[in-house]
Coordinates of C-alpha atoms in Angstrom, one line a residue:
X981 CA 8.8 -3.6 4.0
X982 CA 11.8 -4.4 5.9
X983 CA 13.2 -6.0 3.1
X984 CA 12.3 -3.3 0.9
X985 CA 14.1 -0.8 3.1
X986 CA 17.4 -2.6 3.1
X987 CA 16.9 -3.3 -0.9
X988 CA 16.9 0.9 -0.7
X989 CA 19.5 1.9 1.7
X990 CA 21.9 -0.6 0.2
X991 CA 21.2 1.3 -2.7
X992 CA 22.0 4.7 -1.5
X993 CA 25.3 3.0 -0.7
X994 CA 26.0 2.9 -3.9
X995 CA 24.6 5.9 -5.3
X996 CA 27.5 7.2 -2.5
X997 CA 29.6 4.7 -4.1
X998 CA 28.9 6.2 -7.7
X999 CA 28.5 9.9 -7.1
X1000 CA 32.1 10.0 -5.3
X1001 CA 34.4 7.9 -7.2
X1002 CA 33.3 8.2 -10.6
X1003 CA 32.9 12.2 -10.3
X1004 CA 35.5 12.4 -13.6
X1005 CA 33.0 10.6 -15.4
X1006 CA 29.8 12.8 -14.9
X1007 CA 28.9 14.4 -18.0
X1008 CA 29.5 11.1 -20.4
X1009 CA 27.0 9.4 -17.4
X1010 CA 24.6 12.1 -18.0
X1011 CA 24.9 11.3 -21.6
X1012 CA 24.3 8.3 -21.4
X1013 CA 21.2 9.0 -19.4
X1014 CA 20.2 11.0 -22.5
X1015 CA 20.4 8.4 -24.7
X1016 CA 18.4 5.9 -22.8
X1017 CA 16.0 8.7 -23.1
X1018 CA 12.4 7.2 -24.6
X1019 CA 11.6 10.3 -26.5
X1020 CA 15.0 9.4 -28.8
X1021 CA 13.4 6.5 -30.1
X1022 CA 10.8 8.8 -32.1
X1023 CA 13.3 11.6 -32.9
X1024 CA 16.7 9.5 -33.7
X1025 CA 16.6 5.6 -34.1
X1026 CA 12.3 5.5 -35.4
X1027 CA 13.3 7.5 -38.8
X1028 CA 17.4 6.3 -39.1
X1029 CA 15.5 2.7 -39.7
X1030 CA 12.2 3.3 -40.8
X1031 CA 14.1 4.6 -44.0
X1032 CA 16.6 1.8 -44.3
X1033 CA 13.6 -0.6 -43.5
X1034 CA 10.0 0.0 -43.0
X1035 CA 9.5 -3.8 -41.2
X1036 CA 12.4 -2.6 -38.1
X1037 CA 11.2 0.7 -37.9
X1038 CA 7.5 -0.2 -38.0
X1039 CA 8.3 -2.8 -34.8
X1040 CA 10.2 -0.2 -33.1
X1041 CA 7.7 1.8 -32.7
X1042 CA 5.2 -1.0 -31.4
X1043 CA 8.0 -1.9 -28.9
X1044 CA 8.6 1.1 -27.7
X1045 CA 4.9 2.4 -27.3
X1046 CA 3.7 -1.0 -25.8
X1047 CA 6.7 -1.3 -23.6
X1048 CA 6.2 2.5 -22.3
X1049 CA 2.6 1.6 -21.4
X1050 CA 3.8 -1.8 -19.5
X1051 CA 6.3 0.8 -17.8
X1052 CA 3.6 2.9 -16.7
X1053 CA 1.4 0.1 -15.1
X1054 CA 4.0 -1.9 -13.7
X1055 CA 5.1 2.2 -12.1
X1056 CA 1.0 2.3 -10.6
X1057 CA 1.3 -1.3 -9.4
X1058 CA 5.0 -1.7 -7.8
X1059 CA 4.7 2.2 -6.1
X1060 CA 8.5 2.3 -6.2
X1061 CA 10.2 5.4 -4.3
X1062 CA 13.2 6.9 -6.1
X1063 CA 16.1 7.8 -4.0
X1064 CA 16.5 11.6 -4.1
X1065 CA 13.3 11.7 -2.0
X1066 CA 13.1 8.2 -0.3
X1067 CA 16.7 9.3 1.6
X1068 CA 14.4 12.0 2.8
X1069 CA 11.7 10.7 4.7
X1070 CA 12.2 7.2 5.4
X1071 CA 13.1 6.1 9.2
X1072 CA 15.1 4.0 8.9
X1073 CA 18.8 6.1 9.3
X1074 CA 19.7 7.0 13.4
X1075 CA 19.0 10.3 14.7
X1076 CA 17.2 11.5 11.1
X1077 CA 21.1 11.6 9.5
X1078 CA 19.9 10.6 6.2
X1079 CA 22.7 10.5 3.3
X1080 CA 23.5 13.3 1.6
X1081 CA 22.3 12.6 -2.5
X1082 CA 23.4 15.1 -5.0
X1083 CA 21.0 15.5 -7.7
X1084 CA 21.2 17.0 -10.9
X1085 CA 18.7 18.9 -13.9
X1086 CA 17.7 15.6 -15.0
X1087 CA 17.1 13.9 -11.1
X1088 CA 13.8 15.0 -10.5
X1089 CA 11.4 12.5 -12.6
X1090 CA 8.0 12.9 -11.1
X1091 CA 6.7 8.9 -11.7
X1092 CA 7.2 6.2 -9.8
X1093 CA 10.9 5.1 -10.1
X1094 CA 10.2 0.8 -10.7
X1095 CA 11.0 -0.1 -13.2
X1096 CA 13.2 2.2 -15.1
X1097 CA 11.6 3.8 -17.9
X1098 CA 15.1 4.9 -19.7
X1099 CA 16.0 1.3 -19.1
X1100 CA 13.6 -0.5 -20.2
X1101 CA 12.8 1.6 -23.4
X1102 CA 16.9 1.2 -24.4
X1103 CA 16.7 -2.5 -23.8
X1104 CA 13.6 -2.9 -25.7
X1105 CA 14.5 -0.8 -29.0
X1106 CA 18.5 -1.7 -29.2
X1107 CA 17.2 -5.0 -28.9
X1108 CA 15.0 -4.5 -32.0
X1109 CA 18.3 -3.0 -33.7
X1110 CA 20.6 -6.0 -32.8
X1111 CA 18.0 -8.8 -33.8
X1112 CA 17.1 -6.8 -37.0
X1113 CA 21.1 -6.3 -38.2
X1114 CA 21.7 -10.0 -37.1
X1115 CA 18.7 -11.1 -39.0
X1116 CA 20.7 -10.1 -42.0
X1117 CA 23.6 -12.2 -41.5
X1118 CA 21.8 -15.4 -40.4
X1119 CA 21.4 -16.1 -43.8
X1120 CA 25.0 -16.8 -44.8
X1121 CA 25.2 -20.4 -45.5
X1122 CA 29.0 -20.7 -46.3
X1123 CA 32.0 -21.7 -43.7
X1124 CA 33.5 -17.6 -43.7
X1125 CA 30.5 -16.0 -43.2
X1126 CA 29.1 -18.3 -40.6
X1127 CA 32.5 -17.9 -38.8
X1128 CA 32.0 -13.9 -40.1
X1129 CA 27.9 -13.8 -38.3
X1130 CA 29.3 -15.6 -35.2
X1131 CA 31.7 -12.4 -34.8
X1132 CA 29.0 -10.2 -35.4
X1133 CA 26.7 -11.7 -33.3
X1134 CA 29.4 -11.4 -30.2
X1135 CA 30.2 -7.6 -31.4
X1136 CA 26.4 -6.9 -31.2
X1137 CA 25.4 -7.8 -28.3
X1138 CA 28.5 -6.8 -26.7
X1139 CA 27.7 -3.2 -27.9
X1140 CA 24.1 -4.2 -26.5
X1141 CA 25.1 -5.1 -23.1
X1142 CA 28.0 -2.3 -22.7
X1143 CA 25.1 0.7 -23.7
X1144 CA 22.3 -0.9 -21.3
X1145 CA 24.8 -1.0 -18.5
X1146 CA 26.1 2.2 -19.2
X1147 CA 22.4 3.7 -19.2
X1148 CA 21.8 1.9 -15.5
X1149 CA 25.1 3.4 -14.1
X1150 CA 24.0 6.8 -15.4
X1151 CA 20.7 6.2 -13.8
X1152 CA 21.5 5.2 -10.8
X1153 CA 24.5 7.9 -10.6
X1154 CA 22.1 11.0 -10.7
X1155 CA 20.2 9.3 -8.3
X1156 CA 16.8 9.1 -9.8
X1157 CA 16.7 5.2 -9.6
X1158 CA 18.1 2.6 -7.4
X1159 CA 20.1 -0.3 -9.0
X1160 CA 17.1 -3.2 -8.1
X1161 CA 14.6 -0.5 -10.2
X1162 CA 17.0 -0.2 -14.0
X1163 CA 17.9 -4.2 -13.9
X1164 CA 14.5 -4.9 -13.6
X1165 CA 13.5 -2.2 -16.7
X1166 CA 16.6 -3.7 -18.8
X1167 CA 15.0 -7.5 -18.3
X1168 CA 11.4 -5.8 -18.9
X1169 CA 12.2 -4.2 -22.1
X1170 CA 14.0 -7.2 -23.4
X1171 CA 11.2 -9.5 -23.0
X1172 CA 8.5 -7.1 -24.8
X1173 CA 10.8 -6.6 -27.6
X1174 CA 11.0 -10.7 -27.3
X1175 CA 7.3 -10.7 -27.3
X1176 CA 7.3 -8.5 -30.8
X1177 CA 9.7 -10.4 -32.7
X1178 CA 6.8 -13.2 -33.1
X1179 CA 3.8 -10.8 -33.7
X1180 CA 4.3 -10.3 -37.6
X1181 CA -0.1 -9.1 -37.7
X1182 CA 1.4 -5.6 -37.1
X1183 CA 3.2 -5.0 -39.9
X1184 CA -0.9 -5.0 -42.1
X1185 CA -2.4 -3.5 -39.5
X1186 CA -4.8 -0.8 -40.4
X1187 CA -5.6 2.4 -39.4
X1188 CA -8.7 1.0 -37.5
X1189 CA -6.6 -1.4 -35.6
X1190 CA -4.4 0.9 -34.9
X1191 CA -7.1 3.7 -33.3
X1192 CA -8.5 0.7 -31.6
X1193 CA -5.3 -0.1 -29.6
X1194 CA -4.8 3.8 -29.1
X1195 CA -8.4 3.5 -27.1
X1196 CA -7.7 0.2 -25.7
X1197 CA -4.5 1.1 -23.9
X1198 CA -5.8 4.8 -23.2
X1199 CA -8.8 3.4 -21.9
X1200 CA -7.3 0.3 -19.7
X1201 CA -4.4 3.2 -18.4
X1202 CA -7.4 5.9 -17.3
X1203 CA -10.0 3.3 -16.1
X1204 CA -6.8 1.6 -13.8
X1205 CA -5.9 4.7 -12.7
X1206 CA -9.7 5.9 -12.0
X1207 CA -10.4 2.8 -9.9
X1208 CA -7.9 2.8 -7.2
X1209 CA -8.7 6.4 -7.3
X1210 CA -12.4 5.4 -5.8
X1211 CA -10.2 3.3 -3.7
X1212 CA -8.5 6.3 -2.4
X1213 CA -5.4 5.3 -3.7
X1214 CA -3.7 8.1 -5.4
X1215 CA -1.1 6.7 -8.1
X1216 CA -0.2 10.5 -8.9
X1217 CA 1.1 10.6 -5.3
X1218 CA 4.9 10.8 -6.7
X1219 CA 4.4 13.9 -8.0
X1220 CA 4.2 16.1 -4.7
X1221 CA 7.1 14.0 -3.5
X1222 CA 9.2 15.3 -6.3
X1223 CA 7.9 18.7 -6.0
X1224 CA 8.9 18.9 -2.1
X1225 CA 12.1 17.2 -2.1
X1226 CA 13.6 18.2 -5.9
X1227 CA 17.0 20.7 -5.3
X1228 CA 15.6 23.2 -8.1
X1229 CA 12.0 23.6 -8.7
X1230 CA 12.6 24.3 -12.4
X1231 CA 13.8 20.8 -12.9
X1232 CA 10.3 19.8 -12.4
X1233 CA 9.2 19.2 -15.8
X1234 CA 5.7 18.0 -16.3
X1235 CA 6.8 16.2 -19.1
X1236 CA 8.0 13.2 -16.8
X1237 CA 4.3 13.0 -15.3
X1238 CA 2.8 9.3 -16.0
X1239 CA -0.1 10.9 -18.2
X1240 CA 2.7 12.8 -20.5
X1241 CA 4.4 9.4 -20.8
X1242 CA 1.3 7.5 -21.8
X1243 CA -0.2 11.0 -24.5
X1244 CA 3.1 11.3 -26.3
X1245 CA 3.2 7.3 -26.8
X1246 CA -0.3 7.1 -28.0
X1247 CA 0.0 10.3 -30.3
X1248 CA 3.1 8.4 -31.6
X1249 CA 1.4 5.4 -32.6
X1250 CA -1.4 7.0 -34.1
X1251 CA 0.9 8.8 -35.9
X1252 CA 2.3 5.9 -37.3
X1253 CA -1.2 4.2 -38.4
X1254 CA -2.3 7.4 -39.9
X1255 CA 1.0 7.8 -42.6
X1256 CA 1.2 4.0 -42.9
X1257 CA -2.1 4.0 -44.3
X1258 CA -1.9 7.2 -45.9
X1259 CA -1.7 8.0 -50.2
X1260 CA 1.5 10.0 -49.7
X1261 CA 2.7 6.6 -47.8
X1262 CA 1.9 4.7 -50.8
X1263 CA 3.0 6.6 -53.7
X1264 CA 6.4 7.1 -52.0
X1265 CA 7.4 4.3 -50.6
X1266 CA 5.8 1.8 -52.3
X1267 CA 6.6 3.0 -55.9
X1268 CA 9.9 2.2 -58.2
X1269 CA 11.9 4.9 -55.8
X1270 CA 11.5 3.1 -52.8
X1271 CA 13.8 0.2 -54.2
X1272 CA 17.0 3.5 -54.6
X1273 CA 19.7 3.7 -52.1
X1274 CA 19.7 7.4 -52.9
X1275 CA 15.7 8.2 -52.1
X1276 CA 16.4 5.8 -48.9
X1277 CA 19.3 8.2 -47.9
X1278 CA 17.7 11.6 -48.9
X1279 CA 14.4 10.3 -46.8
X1280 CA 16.6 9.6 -43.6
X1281 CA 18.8 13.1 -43.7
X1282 CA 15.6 15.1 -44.3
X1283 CA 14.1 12.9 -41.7
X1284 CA 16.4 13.7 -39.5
X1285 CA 16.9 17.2 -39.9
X1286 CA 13.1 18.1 -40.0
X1287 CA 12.4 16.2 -37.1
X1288 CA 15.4 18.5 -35.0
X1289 CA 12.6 21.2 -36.0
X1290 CA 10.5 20.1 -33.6
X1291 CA 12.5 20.5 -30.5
X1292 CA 12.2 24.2 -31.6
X1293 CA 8.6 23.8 -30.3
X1294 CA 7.7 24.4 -27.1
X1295 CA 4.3 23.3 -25.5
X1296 CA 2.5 25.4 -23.1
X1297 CA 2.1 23.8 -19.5
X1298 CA 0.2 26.5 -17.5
X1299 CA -3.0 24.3 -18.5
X1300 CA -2.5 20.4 -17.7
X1301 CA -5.2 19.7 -19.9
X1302 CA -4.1 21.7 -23.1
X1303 CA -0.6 20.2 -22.6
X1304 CA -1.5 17.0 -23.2
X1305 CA -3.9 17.4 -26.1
X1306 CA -0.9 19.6 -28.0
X1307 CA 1.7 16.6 -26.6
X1308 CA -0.8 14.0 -28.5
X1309 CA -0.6 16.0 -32.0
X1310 CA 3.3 17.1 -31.5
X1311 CA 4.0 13.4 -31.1
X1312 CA 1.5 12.2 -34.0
X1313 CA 3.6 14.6 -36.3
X1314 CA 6.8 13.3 -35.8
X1315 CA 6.1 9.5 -37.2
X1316 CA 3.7 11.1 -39.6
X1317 CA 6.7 13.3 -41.2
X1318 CA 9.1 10.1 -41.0
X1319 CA 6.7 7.8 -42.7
X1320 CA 4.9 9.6 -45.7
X1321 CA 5.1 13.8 -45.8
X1322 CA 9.2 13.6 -46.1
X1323 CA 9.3 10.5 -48.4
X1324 CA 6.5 12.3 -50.4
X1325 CA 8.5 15.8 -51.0
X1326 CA 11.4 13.5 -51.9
X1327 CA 9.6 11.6 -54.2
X1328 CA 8.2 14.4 -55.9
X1329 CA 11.8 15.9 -56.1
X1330 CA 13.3 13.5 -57.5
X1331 CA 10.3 12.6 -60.1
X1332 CA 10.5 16.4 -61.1
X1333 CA 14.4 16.3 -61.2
X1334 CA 13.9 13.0 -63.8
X1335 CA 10.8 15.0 -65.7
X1336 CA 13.7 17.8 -66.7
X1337 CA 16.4 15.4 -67.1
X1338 CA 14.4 14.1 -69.9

């Protein structure tokens, strides 16, 4: 605990550190905070590859969900403060001084704060995106392009390395996490995206295997969580710490609560299964269009652009319950879209286009 407490106030040092010198820099940090953001892996980088190929974007999707749930056990098992409210009630300053944290619309996250979620869900899905583009250049056998995929290969992971730090600082700036908690979500998310890039089984997995990991990891999460409950250990018990110590009680957002987390992953895997395995799936993307750079561009811009639609949609949260249940089908509907309704209107464009061509 001692330790621990040191770990944290050298933290808040600098969080100072951060939140005084680097002032200029605030709104790129809190884009970058953005863009470590789990739910853009579903609305921005899922349906940008899935479309430019279905392998990537089929594993980025595994990755993500998988290392979200990993997140949100390791959260229940490590109990890890964040600063905006830890600077508030522990002991350990003289004469109950405790530093002054400025906190921002995006501060107040409501889980646990170790490991990172943002971190570890960037570091997991860039690193899909860097093995996946290098994967194409490995293949070069001749002296220029080996010399060509070596330069790649340092550009990429530069680009890696240079977002994932960016993402930490940002975190760690608006203090919702302290440095110790986004390191150990960059190193986390790496090694489940590791983990994926030699588990090939789920790129023919059906629609039964993939409702039977939907229950498996719902009911491992609500069983865990229902256990040390009867324990009378509450693993919700961030939430009223976020509530009393948060600046602005409308940056409370139940949509950074643990169960939100787990409903909108599982709803986007099932989404997945269910248009992978669908007809519209198959007659789209696995007929003579699917080969076309042009149907492979159309499906990504209306991708894209449809999925924007759904930020227009707001859930109700006066009923916990009813949020979550809507959550699960809003986040089933995005991969859904991606994978066959969009590449099925396309498909049928472009086959009625060629029709009065003829």
């Amino acid at each position: 605990s001692i330790k621990m407490d040191l770990l944290h106030s050298n933290g808040v040092l600098i969080i100072q550190h951060l939140q005084r010198d680097y002032r200029a820099y605030q709104d790129f940090l809190n884009f970058m905070s953005h863009v470590g953001d789990p739910r853009n892996i579903f609305s921005i980088y899922f349906p940008l590859w899935f479309q430019l190929n279905q392998v990537v974007g089929t594993k980025m999707i595994w990755v993500a969900v998988i290392g979200d749930w990993f997140n949100l056990i390791f959260k229940w098992i490590l109990f890890g403060h964040r600063p905006y409210w830890w600077v508030q009630e522990t002991m350990i300053y003289p004469n109950q001084s405790s530093p002054c944290l400025e906190q921002f619309p995006i501060t107040c996250e409501t889980g646990p704060g170790s490991p990172s979620g943002h971190a570890m869900g960037s570091s997991c899905v860039w690193y899909v995106m860097v093995t996946a583009a290098l994967s194409y250049t490995v293949r070069w056998k001749d002296k220029s392009a080996v010399t060509l995929h070596r330069l790649t290969w340092s550009f990429l992971w530069s680009i890696f390395w240079i977002i994932q730090i960016s993402v930490c600082i940002s975190r760690v700036f608006i203090a919702t996490h302290f440095p110790h908690q986004v390191v150990l979500g960059v190193f986390a998310g790496i090694l489940v995206a590791e983990a994926f890039e030699h588990t090939p089984a789920i790129q023919t997995a059906s629609l039964r295997m993939y409702i039977k990991t939907n229950l498996f990891l719902f009911i491992f999460a609500l069983g865990f969580y229902l256990s040390l409950k009867l324990l009378d250990i509450d693993l919700l018990w961030s939430v009223p710490k976020a509530k009393k110590w948060c600046a602005n009680p409308d940056w409370i957002n139940i949509d950074t609560t643990p169960f939100a987390g787990l409903v909108r992953n599982l709803g986007a895997l099932f989404g997945l299964g269910l248009g992978i395995n669908s007809e519209m799936f198959i007659t789209s993307c696995k007929g003579k269009n699917s080969c076309r750079i042009s149907f492979r561009l159309l499906c990504v811009a209306a991708s894209l652009a449809t999925l924007q639609l759904y930020n227009f949609v707001r859930i109700p949260t006066h009923t916990e319950y009813l949020f979550y249940i809507l959550s699960f089908c809003k986040s089933a509907a995005m991969p859904l879209t991606v994978v066959a309704l969009v590449p099925y209107c396309v498909h049928s464009l472009m086959r009625t286009t060629e029709k009065k061509l003829n």
